[in-house]
Coordinates of C-alpha atoms and ligand atoms in Angstrom, one line a residue:
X520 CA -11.7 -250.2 36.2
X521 CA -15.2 -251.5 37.8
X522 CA -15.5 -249.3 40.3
X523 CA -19.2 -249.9 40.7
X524 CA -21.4 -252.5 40.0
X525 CA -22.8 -250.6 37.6
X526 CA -20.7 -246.9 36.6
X527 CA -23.6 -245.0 35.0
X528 CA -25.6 -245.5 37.9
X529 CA -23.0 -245.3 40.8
X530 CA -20.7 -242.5 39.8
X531 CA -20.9 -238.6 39.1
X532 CA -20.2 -237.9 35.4
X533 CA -18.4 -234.6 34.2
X534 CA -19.5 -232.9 31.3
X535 CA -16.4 -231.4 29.3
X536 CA -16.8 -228.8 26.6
X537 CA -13.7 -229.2 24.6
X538 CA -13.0 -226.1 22.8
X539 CA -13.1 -224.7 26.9
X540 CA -11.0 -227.0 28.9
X541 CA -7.3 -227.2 28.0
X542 CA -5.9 -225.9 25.4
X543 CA -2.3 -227.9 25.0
X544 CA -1.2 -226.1 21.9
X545 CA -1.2 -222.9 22.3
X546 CA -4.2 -221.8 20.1
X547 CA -6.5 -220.7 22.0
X548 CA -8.5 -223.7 21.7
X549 CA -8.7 -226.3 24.1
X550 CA -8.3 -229.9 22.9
X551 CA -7.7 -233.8 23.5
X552 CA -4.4 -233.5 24.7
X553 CA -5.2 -230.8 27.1
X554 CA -8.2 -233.0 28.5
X555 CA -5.1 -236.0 28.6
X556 CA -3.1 -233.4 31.1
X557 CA -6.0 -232.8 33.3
X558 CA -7.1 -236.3 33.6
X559 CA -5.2 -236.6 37.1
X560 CA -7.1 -233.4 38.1
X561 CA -10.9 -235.4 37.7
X562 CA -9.6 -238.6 38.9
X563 CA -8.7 -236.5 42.1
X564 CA -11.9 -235.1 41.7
X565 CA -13.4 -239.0 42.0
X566 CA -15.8 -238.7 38.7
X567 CA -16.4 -241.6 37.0
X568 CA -16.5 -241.0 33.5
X569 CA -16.6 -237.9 31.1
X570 CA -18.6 -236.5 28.6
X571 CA -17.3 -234.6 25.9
X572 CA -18.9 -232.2 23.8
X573 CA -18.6 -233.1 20.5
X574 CA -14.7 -234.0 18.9
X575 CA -15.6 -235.5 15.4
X576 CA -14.8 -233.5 12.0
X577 CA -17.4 -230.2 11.9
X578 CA -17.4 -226.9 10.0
X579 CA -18.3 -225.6 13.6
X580 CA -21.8 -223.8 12.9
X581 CA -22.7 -225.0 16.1
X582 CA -19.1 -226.0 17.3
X583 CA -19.6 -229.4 16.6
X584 CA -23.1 -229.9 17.1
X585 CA -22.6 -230.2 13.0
X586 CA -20.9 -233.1 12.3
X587 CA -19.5 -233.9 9.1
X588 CA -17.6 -237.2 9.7
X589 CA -18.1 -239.4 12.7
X590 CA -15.6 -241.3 12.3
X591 CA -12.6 -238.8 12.6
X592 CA -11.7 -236.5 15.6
X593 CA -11.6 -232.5 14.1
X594 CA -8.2 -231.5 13.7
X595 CA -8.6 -228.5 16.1
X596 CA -9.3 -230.9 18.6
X597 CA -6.5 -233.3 17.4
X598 CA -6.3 -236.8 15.8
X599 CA -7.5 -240.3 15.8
X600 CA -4.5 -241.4 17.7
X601 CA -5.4 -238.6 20.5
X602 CA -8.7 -239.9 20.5
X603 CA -7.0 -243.7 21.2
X604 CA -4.4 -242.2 23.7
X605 CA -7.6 -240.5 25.6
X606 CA -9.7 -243.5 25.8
X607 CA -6.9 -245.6 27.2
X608 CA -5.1 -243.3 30.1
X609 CA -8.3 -242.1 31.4
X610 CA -9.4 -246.5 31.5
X611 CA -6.2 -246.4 33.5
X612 CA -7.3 -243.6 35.4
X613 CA -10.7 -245.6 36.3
X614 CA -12.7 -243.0 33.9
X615 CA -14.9 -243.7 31.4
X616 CA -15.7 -241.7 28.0
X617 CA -18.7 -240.7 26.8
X618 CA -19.3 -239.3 23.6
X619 CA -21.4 -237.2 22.1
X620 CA -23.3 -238.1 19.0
X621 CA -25.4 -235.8 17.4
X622 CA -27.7 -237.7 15.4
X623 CA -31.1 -235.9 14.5
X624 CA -28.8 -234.2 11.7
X625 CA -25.6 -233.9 10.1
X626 CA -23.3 -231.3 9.4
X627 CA -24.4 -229.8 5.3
X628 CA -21.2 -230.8 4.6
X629 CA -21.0 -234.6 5.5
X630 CA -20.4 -237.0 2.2
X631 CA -23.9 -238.5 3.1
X632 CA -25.4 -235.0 2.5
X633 CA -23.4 -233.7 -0.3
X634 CA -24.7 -236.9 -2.0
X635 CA -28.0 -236.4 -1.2
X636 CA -27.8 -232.7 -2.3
X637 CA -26.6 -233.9 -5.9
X638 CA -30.4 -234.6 -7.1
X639 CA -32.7 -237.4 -7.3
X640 CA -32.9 -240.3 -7.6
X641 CA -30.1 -242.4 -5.8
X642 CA -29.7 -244.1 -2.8
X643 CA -28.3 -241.1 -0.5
X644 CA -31.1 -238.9 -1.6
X645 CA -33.7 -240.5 1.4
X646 CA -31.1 -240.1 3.6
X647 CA -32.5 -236.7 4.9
X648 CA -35.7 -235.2 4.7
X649 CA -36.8 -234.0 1.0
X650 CA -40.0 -232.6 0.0
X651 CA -41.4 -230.5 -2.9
X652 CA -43.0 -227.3 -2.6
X653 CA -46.6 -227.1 -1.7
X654 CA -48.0 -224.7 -3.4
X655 CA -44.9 -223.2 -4.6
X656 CA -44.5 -222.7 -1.0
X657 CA -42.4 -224.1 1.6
X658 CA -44.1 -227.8 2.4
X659 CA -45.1 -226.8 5.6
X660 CA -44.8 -224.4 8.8
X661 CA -42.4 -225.7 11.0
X662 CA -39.8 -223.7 12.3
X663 CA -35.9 -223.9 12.8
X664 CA -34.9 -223.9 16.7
X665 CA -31.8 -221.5 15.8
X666 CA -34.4 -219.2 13.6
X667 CA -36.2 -218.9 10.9
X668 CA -38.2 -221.9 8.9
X669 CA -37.1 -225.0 9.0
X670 CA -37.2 -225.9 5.5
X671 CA -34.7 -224.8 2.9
X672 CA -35.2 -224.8 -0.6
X673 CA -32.5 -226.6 -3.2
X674 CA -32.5 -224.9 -6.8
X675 CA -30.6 -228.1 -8.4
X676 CA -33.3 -230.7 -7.4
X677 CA -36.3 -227.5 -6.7
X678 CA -37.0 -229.5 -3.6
X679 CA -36.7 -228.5 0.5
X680 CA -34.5 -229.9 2.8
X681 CA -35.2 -230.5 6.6
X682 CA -33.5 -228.2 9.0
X683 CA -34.9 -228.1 13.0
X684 CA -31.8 -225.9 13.7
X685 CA -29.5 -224.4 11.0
X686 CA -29.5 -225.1 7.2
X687 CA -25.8 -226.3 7.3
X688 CA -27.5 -228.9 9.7
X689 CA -30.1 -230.8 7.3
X690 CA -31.8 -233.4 9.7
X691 CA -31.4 -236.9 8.8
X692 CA -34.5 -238.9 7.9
X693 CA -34.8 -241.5 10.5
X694 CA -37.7 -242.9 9.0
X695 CA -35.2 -245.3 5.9
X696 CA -33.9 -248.0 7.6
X697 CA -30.6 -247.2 6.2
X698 CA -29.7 -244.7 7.6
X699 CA -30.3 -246.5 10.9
X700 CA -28.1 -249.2 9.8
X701 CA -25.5 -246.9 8.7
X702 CA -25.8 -244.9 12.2
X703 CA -25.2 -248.1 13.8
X704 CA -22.0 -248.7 12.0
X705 CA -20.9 -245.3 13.3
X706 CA -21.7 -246.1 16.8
X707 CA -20.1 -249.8 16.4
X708 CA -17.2 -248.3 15.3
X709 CA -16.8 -245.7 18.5
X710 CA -17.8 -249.0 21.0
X711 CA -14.8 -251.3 19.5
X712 CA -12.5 -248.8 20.3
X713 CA -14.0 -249.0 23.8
X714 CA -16.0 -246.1 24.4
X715 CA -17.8 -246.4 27.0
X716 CA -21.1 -244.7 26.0
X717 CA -23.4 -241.4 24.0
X718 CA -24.5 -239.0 24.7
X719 CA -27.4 -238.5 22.4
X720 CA -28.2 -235.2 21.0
X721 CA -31.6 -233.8 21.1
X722 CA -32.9 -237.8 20.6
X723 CA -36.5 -237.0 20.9
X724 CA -36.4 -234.7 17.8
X725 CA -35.3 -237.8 15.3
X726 CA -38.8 -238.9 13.8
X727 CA -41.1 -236.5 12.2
X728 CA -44.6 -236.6 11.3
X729 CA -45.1 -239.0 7.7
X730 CA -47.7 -236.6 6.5
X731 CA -45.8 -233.4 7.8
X732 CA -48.5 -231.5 9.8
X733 CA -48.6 -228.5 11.0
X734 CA -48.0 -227.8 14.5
X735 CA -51.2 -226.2 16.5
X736 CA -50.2 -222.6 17.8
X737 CA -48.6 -222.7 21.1
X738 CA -48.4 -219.4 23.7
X739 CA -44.4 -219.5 23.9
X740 CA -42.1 -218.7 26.6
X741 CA -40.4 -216.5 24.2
X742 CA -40.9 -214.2 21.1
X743 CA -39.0 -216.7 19.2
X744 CA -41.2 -218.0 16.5
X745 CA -39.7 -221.7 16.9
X746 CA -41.5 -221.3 20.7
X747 CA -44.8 -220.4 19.2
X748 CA -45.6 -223.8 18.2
X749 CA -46.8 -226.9 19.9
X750 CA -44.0 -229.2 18.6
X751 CA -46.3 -232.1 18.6
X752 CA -45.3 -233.5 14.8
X753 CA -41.8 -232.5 14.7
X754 CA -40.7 -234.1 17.7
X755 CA -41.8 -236.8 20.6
X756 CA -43.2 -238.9 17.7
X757 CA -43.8 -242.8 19.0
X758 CA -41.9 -244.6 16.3
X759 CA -38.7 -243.1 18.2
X760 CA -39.3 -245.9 21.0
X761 CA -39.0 -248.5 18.4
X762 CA -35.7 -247.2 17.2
X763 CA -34.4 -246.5 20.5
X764 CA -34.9 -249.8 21.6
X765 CA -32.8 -251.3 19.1
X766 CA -30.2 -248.8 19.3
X767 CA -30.3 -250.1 23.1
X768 CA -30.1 -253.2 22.3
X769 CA -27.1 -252.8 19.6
X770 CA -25.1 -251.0 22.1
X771 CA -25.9 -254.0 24.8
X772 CA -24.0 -256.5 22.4
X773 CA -20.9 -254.8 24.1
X774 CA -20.0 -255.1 27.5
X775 CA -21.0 -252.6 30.5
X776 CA -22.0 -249.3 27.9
X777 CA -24.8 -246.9 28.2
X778 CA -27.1 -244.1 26.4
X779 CA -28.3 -241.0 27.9
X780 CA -30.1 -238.9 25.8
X781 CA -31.1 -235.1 25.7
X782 CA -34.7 -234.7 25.1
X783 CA -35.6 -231.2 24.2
X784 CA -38.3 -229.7 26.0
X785 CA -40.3 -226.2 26.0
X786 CA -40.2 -225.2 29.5
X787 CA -41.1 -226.4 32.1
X788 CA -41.0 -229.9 30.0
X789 CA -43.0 -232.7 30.9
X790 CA -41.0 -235.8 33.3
X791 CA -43.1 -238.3 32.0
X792 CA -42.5 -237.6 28.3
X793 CA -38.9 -237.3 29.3
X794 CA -39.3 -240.7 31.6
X795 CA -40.7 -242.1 28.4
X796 CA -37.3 -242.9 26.5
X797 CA -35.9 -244.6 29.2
X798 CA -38.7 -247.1 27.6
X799 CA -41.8 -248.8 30.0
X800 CA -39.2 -251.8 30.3
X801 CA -36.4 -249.7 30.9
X802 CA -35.3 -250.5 27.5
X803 CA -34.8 -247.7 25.6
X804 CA -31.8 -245.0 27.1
X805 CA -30.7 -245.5 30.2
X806 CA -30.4 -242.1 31.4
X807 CA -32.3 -239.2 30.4
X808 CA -32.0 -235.6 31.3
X809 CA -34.5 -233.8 32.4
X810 CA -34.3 -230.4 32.8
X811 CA -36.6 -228.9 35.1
X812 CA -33.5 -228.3 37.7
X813 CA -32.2 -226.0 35.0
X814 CA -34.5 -223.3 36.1
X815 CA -36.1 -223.6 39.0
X816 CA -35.5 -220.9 41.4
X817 CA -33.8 -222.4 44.8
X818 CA -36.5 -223.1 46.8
X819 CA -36.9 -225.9 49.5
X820 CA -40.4 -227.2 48.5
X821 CA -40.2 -226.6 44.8
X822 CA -36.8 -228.5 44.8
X823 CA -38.6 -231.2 46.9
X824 CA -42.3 -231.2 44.4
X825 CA -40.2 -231.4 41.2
X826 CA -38.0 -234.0 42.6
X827 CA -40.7 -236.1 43.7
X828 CA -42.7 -235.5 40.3
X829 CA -39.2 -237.2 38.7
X830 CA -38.7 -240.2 40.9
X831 CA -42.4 -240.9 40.3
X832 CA -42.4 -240.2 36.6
X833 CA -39.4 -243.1 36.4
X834 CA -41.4 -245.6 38.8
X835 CA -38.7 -247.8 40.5
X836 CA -37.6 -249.8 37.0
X837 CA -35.8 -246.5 35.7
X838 CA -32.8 -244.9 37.1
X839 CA -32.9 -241.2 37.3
X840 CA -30.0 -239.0 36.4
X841 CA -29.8 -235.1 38.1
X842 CA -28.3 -231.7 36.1
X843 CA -28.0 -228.6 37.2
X844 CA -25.5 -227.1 34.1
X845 CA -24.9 -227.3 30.7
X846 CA -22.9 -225.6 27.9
X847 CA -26.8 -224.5 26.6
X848 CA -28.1 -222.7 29.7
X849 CA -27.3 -220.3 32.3
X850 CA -24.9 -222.0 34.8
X851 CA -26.6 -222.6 38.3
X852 CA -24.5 -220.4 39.9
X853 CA -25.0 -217.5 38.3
X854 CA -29.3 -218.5 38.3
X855 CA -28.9 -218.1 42.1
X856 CA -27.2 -214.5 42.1
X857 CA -23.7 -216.1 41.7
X858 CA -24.3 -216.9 45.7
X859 CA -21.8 -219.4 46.7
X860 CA -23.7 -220.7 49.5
X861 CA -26.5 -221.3 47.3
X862 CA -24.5 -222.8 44.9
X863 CA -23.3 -225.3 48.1
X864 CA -26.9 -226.2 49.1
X865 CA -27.6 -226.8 45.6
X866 CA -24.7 -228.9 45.0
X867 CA -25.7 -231.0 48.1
X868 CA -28.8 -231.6 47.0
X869 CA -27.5 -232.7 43.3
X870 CA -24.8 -235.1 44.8
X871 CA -27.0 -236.6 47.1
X872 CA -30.2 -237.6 45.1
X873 CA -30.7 -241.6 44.4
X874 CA -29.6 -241.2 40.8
X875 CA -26.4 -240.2 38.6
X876 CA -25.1 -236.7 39.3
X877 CA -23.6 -234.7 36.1
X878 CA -21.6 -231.8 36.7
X879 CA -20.4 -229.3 34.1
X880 CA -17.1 -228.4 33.6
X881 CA -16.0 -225.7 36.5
X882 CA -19.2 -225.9 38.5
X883 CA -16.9 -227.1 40.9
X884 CA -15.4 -224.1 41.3
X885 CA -18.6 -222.1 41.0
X886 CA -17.1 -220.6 37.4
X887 CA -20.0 -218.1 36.8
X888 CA -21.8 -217.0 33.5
X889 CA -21.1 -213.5 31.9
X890 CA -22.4 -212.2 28.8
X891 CA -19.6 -211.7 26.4
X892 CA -19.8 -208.3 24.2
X893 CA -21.6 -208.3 20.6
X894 CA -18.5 -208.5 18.9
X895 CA -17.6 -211.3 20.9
X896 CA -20.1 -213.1 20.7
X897 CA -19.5 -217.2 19.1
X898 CA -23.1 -218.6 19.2
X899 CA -24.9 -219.1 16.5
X900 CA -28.0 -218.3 19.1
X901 CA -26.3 -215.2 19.9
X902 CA -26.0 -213.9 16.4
X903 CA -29.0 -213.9 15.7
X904 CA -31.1 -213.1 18.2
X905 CA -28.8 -210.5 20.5
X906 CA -29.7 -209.0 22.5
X907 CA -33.1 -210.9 23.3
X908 CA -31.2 -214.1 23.8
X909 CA -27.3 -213.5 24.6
X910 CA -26.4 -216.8 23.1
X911 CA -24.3 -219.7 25.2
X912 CA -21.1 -218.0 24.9
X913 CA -21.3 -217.0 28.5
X914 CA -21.5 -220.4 30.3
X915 CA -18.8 -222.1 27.8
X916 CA -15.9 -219.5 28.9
X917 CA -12.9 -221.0 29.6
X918 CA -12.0 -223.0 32.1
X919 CA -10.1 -221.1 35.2
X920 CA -7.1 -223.5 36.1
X921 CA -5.1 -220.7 37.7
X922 CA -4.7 -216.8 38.6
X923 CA -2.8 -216.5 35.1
X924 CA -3.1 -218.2 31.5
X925 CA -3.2 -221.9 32.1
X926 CA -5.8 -222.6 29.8
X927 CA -3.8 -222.2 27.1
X928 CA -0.1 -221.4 28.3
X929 CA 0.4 -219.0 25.6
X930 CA -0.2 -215.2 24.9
X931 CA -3.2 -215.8 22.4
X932 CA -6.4 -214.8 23.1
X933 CA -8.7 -218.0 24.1
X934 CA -11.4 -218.5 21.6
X935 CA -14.3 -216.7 24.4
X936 CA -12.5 -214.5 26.8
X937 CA -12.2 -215.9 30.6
X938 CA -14.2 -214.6 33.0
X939 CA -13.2 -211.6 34.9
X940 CA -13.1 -213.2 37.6
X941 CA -10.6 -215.9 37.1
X942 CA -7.5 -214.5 38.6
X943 CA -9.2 -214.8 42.1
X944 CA -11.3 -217.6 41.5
X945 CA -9.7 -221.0 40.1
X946 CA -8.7 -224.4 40.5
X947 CA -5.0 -223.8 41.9
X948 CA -6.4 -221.1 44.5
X949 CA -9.4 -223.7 45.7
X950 CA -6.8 -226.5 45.9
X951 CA -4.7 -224.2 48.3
X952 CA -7.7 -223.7 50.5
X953 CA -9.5 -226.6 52.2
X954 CA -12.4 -225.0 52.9
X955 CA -13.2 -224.2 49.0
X956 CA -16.2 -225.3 46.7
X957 CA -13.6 -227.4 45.0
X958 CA -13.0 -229.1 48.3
X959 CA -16.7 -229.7 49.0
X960 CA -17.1 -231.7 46.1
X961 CA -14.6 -233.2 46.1
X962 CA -15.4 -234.6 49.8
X963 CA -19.0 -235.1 49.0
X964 CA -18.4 -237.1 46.1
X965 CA -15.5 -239.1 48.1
X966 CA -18.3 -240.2 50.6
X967 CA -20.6 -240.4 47.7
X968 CA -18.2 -243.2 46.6
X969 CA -17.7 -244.9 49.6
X970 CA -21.1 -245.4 50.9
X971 CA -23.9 -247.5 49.7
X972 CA -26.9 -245.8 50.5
X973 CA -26.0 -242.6 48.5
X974 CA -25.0 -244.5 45.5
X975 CA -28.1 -247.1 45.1
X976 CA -29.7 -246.1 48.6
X977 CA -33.9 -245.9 48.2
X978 CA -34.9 -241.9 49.3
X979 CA -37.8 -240.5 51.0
X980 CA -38.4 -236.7 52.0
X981 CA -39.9 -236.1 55.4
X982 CA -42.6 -234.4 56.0
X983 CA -42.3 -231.8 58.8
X984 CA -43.3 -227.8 59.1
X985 CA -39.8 -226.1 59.3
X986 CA -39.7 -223.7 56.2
X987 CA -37.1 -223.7 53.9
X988 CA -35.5 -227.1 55.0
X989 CA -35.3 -229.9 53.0
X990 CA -35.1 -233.3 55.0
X991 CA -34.4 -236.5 53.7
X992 CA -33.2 -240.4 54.1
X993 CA -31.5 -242.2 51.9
X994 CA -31.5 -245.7 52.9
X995 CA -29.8 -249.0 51.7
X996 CA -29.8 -252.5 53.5
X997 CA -27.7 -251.6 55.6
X998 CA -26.9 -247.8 56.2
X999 CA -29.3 -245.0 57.1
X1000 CA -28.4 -241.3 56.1
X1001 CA -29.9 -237.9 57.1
X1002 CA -29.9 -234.9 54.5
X1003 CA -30.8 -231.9 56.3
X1004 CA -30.9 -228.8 53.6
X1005 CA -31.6 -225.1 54.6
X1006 CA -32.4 -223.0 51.6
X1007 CA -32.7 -219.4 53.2
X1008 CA -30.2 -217.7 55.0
X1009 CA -31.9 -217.8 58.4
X1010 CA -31.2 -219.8 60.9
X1011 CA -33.3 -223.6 61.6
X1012 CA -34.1 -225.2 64.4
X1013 CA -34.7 -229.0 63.7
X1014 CA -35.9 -231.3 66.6
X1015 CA -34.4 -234.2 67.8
X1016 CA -37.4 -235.9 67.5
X1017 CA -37.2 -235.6 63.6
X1018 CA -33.3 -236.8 63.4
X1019 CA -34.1 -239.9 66.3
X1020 CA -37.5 -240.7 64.1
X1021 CA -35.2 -240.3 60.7
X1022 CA -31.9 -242.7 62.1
X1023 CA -34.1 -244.7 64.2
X1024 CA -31.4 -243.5 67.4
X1025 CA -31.7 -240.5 68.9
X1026 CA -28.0 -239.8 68.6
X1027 CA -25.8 -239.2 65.3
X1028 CA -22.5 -238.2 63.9
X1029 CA -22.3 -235.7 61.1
X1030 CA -21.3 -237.0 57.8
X1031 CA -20.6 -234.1 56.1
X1032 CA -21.0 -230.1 56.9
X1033 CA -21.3 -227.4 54.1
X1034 CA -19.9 -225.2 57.1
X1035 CA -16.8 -225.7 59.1
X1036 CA -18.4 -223.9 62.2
X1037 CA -19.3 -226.4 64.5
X1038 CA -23.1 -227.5 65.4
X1039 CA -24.9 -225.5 67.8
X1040 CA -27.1 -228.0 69.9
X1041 CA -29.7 -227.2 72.3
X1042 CA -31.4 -229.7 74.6
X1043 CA -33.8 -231.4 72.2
X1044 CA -32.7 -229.5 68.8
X1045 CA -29.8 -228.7 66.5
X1046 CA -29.5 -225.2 65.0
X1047 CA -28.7 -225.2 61.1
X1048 CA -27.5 -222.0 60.2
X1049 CA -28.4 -220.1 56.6
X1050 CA -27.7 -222.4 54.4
X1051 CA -26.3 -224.5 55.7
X1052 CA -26.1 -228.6 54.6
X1053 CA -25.7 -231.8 56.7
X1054 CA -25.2 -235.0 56.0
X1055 CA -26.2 -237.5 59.1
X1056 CA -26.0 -241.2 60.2
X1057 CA -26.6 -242.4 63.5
X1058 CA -24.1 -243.2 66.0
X1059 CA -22.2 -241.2 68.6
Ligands
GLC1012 C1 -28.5 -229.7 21.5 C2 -27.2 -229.3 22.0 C3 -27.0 -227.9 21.5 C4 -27.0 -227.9 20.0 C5 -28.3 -228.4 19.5 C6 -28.3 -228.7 18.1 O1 -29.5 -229.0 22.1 O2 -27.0 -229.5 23.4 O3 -25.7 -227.3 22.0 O4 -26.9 -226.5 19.6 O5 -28.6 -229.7 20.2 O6 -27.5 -229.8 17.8
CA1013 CA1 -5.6 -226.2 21.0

């Protein structure tokens, strides 16, 4: 199964949202089994590992962002034995699982909370975060992410409970060593059966303030109340290093795992704060998203600045990790006017960073976003604040395997609706065409695989006055490569000079093409057409 040296670093990772993928019994929702049948689709598609949305037992609120067991799978997504039968065909398929654990709350209705609920004292009650009324008020102003405040009150005990997103999601309180130690045992129990890593929900939200401050008033991006704050004491407090860093080190008593951790940001986020839970030492997660390439408008030199502001951020003893998709925002696709050429530049760029690509289910295929209907709508996000904020209903639509019904081979309706477009635009009509989205990444991610100085190769942008066109190297001991990246649909002329100064030769072989036209040369330039993509190295 070792690939790479080191997987997490060296492969692409593929983000799956279960209920979407693969439904394999005919319910509408997609499941474990279903992922089991398309396991020989991503090993053609040459990820590494995937990471699935969460599986374990959940009232679905938040469609398993809720847990209420961690130990067993939810049985719309299956069973424990699915779980085992996942872990080991997709080891035999050289792909690893990550999972997701959501661990800044719990589901209301885990043991641990029903427990706590029951009154004080006893042991579960500091489990999550209890406070009495200030006042006879609520103890303080912090708001709930998913609306309203973030403190619910409890008529058996006349205390408040601790919500930063719904009430059936009480936040744990991370601040009683216990329930670190009994998190641990979770995650212990999840590594023995040979997962290969977490994905960590929302990580940087786990500690709040001791003395439960208010946060200072903040102009937000939205009219949401929860964006009117400066989350400085409900979030990004320091004692979450300490606990990351033995989590880290807990998880590095087993062989070859990794953490990567969502950190929840108000846009545009800050790279350094996000930078900072990979630890100073490296010692905290070893990935962390950051999000800034989940809205940025597709523009050559604000691509290039916020990449650079990244890679600095990390400094050369962190690795950095690139997203472009998620099941909580607007897929890229559909951010760039649902433009498939865009979609290819953008994908070019993603895949060829020094650092670990993620991809989210069908942006391989360019699935695009589309609001679903009111009465449609699944999101708790939705629900409440339609129609100011949709809700994520419209980038978690179900995966488009083929013209007809093969998400879930049956008449039912799927849980969202598919996207309109599906008939036209799948993964059995991309497969038939060679020329396809599907085909570009699967190419680029084949080279990706095979050569060194794309996988763990040192980058550098060159500086050069062609607008619109992103030039880079990515170099390892041995190998030199080109990126060449036009971002508007005009054509560029690039000089020889730059690609000779680049390679260190003045000739070169292409690599890879986002066009199958051929190049257009001139004496001492090469013409990229509107976006177009190349991938260089020297040689004839
Ligand atoms: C994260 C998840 C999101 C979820 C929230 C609460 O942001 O990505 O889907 O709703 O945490 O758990
Ligand atoms: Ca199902």
């Amino acid at each position: 199964m070792n690939r790479f040296a080191s997987w997490w670093k060296e492969g692409v990772i593929y983000q799956i949202y279960p209920r979407s993928f693969q439904d394999s019994n005919g319910d509408g929702i997609g499941d474990l089994r279903g992922i089991i049948e398309r396991l020989d689709y991503l090993k053609w598609l040459g990820i590494v590992a995937i990471w699935l949305s969460p599986i374990f037992r959940s009232p679905m609120h938040d469609f398993g962002y809720d847990i209420s067991d961690y130990k067993s799978i939810d049985p719309i997504f299956g069973n424990n034995d699915d779980i085992d039968e996942l872990i080991k065909k997709a080891h035999q398929s050289g792909i690893r699982i990550i999972l997701d654990m959501v661990l800044n709350h719990t589901s209301n209705q885990h043991p641990w909370f029903i427990e706590s609920a029951k009154g004080i004292p006893q042991p579960k009650r500091s489990f999550y975060i209890w406070q009495d009324p200030v006042k006879g008020k609520k103890p303080n102003k912090w708001k709930a992410a998913f609306g309203g405040n973030a403190w619910e009150f409890d008529a058996v005990s006349g205390q408040y409970y601790l919500h930063s997103f719904l009430k059936e999601q009480p936040d744990l309180n991370w601040r009683n060593p216990d329930v670190e130690e009994a998190i641990f045992k979770e995650l212990s129990f999840w590594l023995e059966k040979q997962v290969d890593g977490f994905r960590l929900d929302v990580i940087n939200l786990i500690v709040k303030d001791e003395a439960f401050r208010n946060n200072p008033f903040a102009w937000g991006q939205t009219i949401r109340p929860y964006d009117m704050q400066q989350h400085i004491f409900d979030r990004d407090r320091p004692e979450t290093h300490e606990i990351l860093k033995r989590m880290r080190s807990h998880i590095d008593t087993y062989e070859n795992r990794m953490l990567v951790g969502e950190i929840m940001v108000e846009k545009p986020g800050n790279p350094r704060i996000v930078a900072s839970y990979q630890g100073e030492d490296g010692d905290e997660l070893n990935l962390a998203f950051n999000f800034s390439f989940n809205w940025l408008p597709m523009k050559a030199k604000t691509f290039e600045q916020t990449a650079q502001i990244w890679y600095e951020s990390l400094g050369l003893q962190r690795w950095p990790c690139w997203v472009l998709s998620n099941h909580d925002v607007t897929r890229a696709i559909t951010r760039f006017g649902n433009q498939e050429e865009k979609a290819r530049i953008a994908a070019m760029f993603l895949l060829t960073q020094k650092g670990t690509p993620f991809l989210y289910y069908g942006e391989e295929i360019g699935m695009k976003d589309k609001r679903v209907t009111r009465n449609q709508i699944q999101d708790p996000v939705g629900k409440r604040y339609w129609p100011f904020h949709p809700g994520r209903d419209g980038q978690r639509r179900p995966m488009q395997w083929g013209p007809s019904r093969q998400f879930c081979q049956s008449d039912v309706s799927p849980w969202l609706p598919y996207h309109p477009e599906h008939k036209k635009n799948n993964v059995e009509t991309q497969i038939a065409d060679v020329n396809s989205l599907l085909h570009m990444y699967r190419n680029l991610i084949a080279i990706r695989n095979h050569d060194e100085a794309l996988r763990i190769g040192r980058i550098k942008f060159l500086q050069h006055d062609i607008p619109d066109v992103l030039c880079y190297v990515r170099e390892s001991e041995a190998l030199i490569r080109l990126i060449l990246l036009n971002f508007s649909k005009k054509e560029r002329e690039i000089p020889s000079s730059l690609i000779a100064h680049a390679l260190g030769d003045p000739s070169f072989r292409v690599l890879f093409n986002t066009r199958q036209d051929q190049i257009q040369e001139t004496s001492d330039s090469i013409i990229l057409r509107g976006y177009q993509g190349l991938l260089l190295c020297e040689g004839e």
